[in-house]
PDB file of C-alpha atoms in Angstrom:
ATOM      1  CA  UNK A   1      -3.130  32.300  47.700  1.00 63.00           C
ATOM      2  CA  UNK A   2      -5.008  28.941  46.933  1.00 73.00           C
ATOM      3  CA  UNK A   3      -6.692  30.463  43.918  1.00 78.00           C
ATOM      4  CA  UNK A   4      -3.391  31.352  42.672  1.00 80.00           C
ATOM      5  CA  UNK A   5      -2.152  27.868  43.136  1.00 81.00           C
ATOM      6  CA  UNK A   6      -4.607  26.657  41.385  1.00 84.00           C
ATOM      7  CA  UNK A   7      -4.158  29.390  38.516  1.00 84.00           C
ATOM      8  CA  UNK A   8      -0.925  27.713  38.009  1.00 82.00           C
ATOM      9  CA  UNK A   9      -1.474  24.309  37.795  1.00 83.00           C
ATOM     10  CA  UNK A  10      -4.143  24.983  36.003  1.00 81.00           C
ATOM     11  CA  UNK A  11      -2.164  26.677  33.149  1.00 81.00           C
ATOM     12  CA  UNK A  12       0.899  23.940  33.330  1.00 80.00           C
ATOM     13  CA  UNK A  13      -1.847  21.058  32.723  1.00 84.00           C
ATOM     14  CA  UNK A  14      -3.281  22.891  29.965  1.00 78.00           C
ATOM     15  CA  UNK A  15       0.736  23.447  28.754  1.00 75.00           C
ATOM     16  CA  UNK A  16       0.966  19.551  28.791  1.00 74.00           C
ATOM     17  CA  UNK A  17      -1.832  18.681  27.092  1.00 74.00           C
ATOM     18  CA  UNK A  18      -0.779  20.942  24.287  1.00 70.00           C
ATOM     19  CA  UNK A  19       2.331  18.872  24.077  1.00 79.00           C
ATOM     20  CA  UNK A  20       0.406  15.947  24.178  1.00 78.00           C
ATOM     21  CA  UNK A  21      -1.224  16.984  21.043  1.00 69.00           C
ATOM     22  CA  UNK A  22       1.529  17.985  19.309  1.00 73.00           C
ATOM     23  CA  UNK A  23       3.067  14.406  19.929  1.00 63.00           C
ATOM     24  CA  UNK A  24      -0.050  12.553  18.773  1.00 65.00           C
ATOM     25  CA  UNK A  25      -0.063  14.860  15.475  1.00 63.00           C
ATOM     26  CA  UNK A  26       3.649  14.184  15.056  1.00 65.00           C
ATOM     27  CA  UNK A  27       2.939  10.351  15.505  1.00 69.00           C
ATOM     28  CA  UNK A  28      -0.202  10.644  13.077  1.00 67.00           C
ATOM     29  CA  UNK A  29       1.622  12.600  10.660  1.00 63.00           C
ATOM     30  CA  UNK A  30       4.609  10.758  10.504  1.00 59.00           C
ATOM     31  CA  UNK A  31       4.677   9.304   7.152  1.00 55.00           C
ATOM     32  CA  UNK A  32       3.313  12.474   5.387  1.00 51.00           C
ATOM     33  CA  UNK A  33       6.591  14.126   6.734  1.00 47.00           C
ATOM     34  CA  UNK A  34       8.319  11.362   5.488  1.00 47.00           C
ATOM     35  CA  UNK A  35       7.276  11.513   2.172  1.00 49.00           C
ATOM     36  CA  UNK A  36       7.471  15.374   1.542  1.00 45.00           C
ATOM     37  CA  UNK A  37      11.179  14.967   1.353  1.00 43.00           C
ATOM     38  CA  UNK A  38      11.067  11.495  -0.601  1.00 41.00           C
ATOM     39  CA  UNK A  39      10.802  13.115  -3.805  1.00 41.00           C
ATOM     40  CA  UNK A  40      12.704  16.162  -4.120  1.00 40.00           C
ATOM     41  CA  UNK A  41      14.673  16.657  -7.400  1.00 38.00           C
ATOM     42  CA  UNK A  42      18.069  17.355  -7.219  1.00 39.00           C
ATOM     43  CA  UNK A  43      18.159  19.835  -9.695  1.00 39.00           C
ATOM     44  CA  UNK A  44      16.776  22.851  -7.327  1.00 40.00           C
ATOM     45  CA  UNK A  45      19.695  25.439  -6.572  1.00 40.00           C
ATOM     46  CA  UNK A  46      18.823  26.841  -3.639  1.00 40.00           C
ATOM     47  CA  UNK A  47      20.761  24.608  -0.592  1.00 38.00           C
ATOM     48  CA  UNK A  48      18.512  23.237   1.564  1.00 39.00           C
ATOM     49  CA  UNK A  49      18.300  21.661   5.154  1.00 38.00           C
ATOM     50  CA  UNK A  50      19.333  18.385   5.430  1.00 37.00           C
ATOM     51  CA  UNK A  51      15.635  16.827   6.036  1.00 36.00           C
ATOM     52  CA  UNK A  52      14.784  14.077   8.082  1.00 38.00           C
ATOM     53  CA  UNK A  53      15.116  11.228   5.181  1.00 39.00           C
ATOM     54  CA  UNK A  54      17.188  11.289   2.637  1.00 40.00           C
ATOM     55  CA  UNK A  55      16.116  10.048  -0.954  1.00 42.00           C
ATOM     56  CA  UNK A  56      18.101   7.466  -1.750  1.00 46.00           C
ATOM     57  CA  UNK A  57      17.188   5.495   1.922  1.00 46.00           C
ATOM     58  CA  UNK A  58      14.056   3.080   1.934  1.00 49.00           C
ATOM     59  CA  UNK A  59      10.932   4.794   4.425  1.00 48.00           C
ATOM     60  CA  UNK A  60      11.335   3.293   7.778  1.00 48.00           C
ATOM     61  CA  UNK A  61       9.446   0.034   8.381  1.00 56.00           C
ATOM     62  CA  UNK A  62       6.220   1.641   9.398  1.00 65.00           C
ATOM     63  CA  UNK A  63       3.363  -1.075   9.364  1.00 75.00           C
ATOM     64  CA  UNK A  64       0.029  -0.899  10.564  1.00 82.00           C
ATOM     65  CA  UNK A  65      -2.895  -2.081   7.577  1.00 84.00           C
ATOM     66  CA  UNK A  66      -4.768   1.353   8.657  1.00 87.00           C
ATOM     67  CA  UNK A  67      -1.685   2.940   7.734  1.00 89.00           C
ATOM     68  CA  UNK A  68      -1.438   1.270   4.497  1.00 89.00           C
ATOM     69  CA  UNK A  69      -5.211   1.495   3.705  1.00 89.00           C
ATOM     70  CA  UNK A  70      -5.074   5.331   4.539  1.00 89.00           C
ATOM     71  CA  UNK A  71      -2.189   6.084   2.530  1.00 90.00           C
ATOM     72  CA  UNK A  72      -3.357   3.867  -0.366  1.00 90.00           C
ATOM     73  CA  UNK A  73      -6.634   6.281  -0.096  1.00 92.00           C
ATOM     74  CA  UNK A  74      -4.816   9.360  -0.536  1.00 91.00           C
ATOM     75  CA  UNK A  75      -3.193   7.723  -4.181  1.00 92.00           C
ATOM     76  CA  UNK A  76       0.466   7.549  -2.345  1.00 92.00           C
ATOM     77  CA  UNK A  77       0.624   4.362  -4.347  1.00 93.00           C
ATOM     78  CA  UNK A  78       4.481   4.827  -4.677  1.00 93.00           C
ATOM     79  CA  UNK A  79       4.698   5.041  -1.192  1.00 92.00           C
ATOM     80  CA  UNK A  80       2.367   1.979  -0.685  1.00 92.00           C
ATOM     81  CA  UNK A  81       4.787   0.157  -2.346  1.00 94.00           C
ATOM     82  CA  UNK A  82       7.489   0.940  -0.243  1.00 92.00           C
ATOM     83  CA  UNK A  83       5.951   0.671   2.479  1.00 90.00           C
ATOM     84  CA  UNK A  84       5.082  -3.187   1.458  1.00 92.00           C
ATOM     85  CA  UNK A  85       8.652  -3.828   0.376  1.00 93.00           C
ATOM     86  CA  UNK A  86       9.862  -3.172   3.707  1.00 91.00           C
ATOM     87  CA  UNK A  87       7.291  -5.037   5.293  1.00 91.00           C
ATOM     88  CA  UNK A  88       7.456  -8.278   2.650  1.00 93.00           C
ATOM     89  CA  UNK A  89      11.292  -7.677   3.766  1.00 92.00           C
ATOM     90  CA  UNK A  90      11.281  -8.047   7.607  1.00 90.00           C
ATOM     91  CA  UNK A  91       8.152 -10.483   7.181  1.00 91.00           C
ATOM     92  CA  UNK A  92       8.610 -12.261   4.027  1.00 93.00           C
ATOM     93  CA  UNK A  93       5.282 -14.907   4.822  1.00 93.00           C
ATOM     94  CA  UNK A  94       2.801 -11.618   5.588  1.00 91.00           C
ATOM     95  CA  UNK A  95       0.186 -11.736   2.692  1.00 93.00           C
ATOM     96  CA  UNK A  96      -1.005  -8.350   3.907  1.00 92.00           C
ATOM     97  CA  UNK A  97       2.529  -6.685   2.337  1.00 93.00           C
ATOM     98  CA  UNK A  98       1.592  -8.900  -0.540  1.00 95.00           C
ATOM     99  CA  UNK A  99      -2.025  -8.122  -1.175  1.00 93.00           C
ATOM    100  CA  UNK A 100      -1.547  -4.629  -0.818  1.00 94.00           C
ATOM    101  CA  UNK A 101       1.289  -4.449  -3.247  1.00 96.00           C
ATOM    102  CA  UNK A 102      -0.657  -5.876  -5.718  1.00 95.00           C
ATOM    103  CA  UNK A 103      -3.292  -3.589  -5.379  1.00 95.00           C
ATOM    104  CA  UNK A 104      -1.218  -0.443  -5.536  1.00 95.00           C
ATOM    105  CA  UNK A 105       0.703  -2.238  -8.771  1.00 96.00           C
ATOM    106  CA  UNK A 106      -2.634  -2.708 -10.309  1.00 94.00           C
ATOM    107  CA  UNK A 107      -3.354   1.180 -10.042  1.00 94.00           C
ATOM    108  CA  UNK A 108       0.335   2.041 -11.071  1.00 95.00           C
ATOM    109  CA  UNK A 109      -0.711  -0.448 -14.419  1.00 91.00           C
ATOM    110  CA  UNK A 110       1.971  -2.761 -13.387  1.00 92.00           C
ATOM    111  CA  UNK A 111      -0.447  -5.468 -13.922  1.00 89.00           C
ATOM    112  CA  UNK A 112       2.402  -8.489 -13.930  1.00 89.00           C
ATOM    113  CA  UNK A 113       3.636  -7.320 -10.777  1.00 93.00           C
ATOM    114  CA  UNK A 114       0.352  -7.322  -9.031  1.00 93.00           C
ATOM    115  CA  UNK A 115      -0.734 -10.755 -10.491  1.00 91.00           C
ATOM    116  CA  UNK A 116       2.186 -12.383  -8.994  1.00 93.00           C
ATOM    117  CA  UNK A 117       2.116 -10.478  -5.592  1.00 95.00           C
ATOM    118  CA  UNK A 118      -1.114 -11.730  -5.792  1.00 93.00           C
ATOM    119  CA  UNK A 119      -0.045 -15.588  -6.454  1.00 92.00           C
ATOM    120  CA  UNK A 120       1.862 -14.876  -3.670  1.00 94.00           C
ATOM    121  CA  UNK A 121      -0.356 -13.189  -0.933  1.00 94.00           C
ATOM    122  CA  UNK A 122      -3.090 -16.512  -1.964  1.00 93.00           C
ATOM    123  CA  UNK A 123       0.107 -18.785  -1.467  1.00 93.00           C
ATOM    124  CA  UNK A 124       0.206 -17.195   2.354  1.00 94.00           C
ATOM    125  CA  UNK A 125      -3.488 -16.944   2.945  1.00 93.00           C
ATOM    126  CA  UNK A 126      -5.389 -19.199   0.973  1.00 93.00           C
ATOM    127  CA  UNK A 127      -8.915 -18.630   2.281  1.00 94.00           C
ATOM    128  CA  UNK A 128      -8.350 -15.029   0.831  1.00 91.00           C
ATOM    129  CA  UNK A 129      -8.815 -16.545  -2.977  1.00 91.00           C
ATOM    130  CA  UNK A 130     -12.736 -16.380  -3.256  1.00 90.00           C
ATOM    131  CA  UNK A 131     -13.040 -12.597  -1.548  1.00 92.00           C
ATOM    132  CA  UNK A 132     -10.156 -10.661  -1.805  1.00 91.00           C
ATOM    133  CA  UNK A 133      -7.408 -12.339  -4.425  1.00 90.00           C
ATOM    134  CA  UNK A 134      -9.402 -13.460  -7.224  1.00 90.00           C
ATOM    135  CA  UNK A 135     -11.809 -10.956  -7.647  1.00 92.00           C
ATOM    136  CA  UNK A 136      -8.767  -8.383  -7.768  1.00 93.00           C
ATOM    137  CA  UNK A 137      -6.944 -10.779 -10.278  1.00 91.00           C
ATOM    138  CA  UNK A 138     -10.085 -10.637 -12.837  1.00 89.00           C
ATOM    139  CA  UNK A 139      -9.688  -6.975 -12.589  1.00 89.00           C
ATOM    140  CA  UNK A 140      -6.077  -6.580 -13.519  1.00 89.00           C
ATOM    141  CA  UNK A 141      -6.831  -9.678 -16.400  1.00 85.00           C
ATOM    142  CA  UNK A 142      -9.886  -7.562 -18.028  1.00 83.00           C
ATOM    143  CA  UNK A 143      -7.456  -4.863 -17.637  1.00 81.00           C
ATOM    144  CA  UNK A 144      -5.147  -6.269 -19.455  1.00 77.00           C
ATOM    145  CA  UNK A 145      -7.754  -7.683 -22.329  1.00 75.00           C
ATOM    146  CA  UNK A 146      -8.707  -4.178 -22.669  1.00 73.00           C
ATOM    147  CA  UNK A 147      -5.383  -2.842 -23.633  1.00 73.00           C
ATOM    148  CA  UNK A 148      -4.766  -6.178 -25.719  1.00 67.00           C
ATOM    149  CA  UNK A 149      -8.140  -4.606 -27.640  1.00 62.00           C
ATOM    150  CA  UNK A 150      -7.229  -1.629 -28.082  1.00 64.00           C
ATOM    151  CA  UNK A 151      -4.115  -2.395 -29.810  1.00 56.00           C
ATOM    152  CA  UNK A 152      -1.770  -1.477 -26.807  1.00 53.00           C
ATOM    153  CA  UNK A 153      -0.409  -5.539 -26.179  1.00 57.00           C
ATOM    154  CA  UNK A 154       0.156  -6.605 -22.668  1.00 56.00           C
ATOM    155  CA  UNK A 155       3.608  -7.165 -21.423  1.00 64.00           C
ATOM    156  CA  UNK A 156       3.519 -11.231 -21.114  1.00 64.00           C
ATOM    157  CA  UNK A 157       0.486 -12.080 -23.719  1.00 66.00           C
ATOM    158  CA  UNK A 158       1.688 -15.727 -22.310  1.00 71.00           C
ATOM    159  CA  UNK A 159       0.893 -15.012 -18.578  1.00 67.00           C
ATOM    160  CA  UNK A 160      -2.074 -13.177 -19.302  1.00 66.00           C
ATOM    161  CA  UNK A 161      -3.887 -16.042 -20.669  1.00 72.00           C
ATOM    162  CA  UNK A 162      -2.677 -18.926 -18.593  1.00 72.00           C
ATOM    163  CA  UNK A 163      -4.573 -17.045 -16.278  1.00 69.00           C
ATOM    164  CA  UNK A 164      -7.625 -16.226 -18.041  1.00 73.00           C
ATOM    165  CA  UNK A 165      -7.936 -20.320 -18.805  1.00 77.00           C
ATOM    166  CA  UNK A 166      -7.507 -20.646 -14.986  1.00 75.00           C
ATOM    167  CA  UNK A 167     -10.259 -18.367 -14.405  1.00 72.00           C
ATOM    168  CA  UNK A 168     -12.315 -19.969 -17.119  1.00 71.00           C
ATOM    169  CA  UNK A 169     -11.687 -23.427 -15.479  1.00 77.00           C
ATOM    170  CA  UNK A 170     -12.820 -22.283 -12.067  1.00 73.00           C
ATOM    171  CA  UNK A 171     -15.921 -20.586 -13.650  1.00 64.00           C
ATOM    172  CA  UNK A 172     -16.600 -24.519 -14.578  1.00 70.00           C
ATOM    173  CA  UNK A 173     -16.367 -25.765 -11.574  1.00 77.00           C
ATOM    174  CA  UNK A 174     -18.634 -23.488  -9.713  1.00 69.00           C
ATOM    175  CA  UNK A 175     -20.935 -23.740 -12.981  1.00 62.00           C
ATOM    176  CA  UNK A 176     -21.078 -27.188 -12.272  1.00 74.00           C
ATOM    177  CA  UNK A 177     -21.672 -27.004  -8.846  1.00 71.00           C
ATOM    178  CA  UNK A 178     -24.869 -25.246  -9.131  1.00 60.00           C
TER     179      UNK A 178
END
C-alpha cells in the first residue's frame, strides 16, 4: 500500500517538475517567440492565427543587458534596437539602452545614429569614454573613412570630421602626457 503511495507521488513530482521546465523554457524563450511573428509579410494568403504580437506593436519592454548581449550575439540587431527604444523610452538617462543602440546601429551601417547614441550613452556615463565609447566611436569613424575612400561618401561628411579632429585632439593630449 505504502509503495504504491509512494509510486504516486513519485510520478506527480516528476509531473511538476516537467511543468517547471516548460515554464523556465517559456520564460527563456520569450523573445525568440516574440520575434518569429515580428516580421511576417502581409502578402501570404493562407489566414493565419492571430499570434501573440502583432506587427505593427513595439516588443514588450523586456530588459535585462544578458538579454540584450545574447540577442545582439545571435545578429537580431533589428530587434536590439527595439528592444533599446523601449528601454531609452521608460528610462530615458540609462546609457546601457544607449550604448547598445549604438552598437547594433554601427552593424546595421547606420553609423550617424550610433555616433550620437554614443554622445549620448558618454553624456550618462562618462567614465565609459576611455573603454567602451570611444574605442567604438573610432570604429564607426574609420568606417566611415573607408567608404569616403572608396568613393561611397558618408551621410554627414561635416559630422564625420568634427569628430575625427576630436579624436585627433585627444590623441594630443595623451601624446603629451607620455
Amino acid at each position: 500500500m505504502e509503495s504504491s503511495k509512494t509510486i504516486k507521488e513519485m510520478k506527480a513530482i516528476k509531473n511538476l517538475l516537467y511543468i517547471i521546465v516548460i515554464c523556465l523554457l517559456l520564460i527563456l524563450l520569450k523573445p525568440e517567440l516574440l520575434s518569429m511573428n515580428l516580421y511576417q509579410t502581409q502578402s501570404s494568403q493562407k489566414p493565419h492565427k492571430q499570434s501573440l504580437h502583432k506587427v505593427n506593436e513595439p516588443l514588450p519592454s523586456i530588459w535585462s543587458v544578458e538579454l540584450v548581449k545574447d540577442t545582439f550575439e545571435r545578429g537580431k540587431l533589428e530587434i536590439v534596437v527595439e528592444m533599446c527604444n523601449n528601454r531609452i523610452q521608460e528610462y530615458p538617462n540609462d546609457a546601457y539602452g544607449y550604448w547598445y543602440r549604438a552598437k547594433a546601429f554601427k552593424m546595421l551601417d547606420e553609423n550617424q545614429k550610433a555616433l550620437f547614441d554614443l554622445d549620448k550613452a558618454e553624456s550618462l556615463a562618462p567614465s565609459w569614454r576611455i573603454k567602451y565609447t570611444d574605442p567604438l566611436r573610432k570604429d564607426i569613424l574609420k568606417k566611415e573613412l573607408i567608404k569616403r575612400f572608396e568613393g561611397i561618401p558618408p551621410k554627414d561628411k561635416q559630422a564625420v570630421t568634427e569628430k575625427l579632429k576630436e579624436i585627433y585632439q585627444d590623441y594630443k593630449k595623451e601624446e603629451q602626457v607620455q
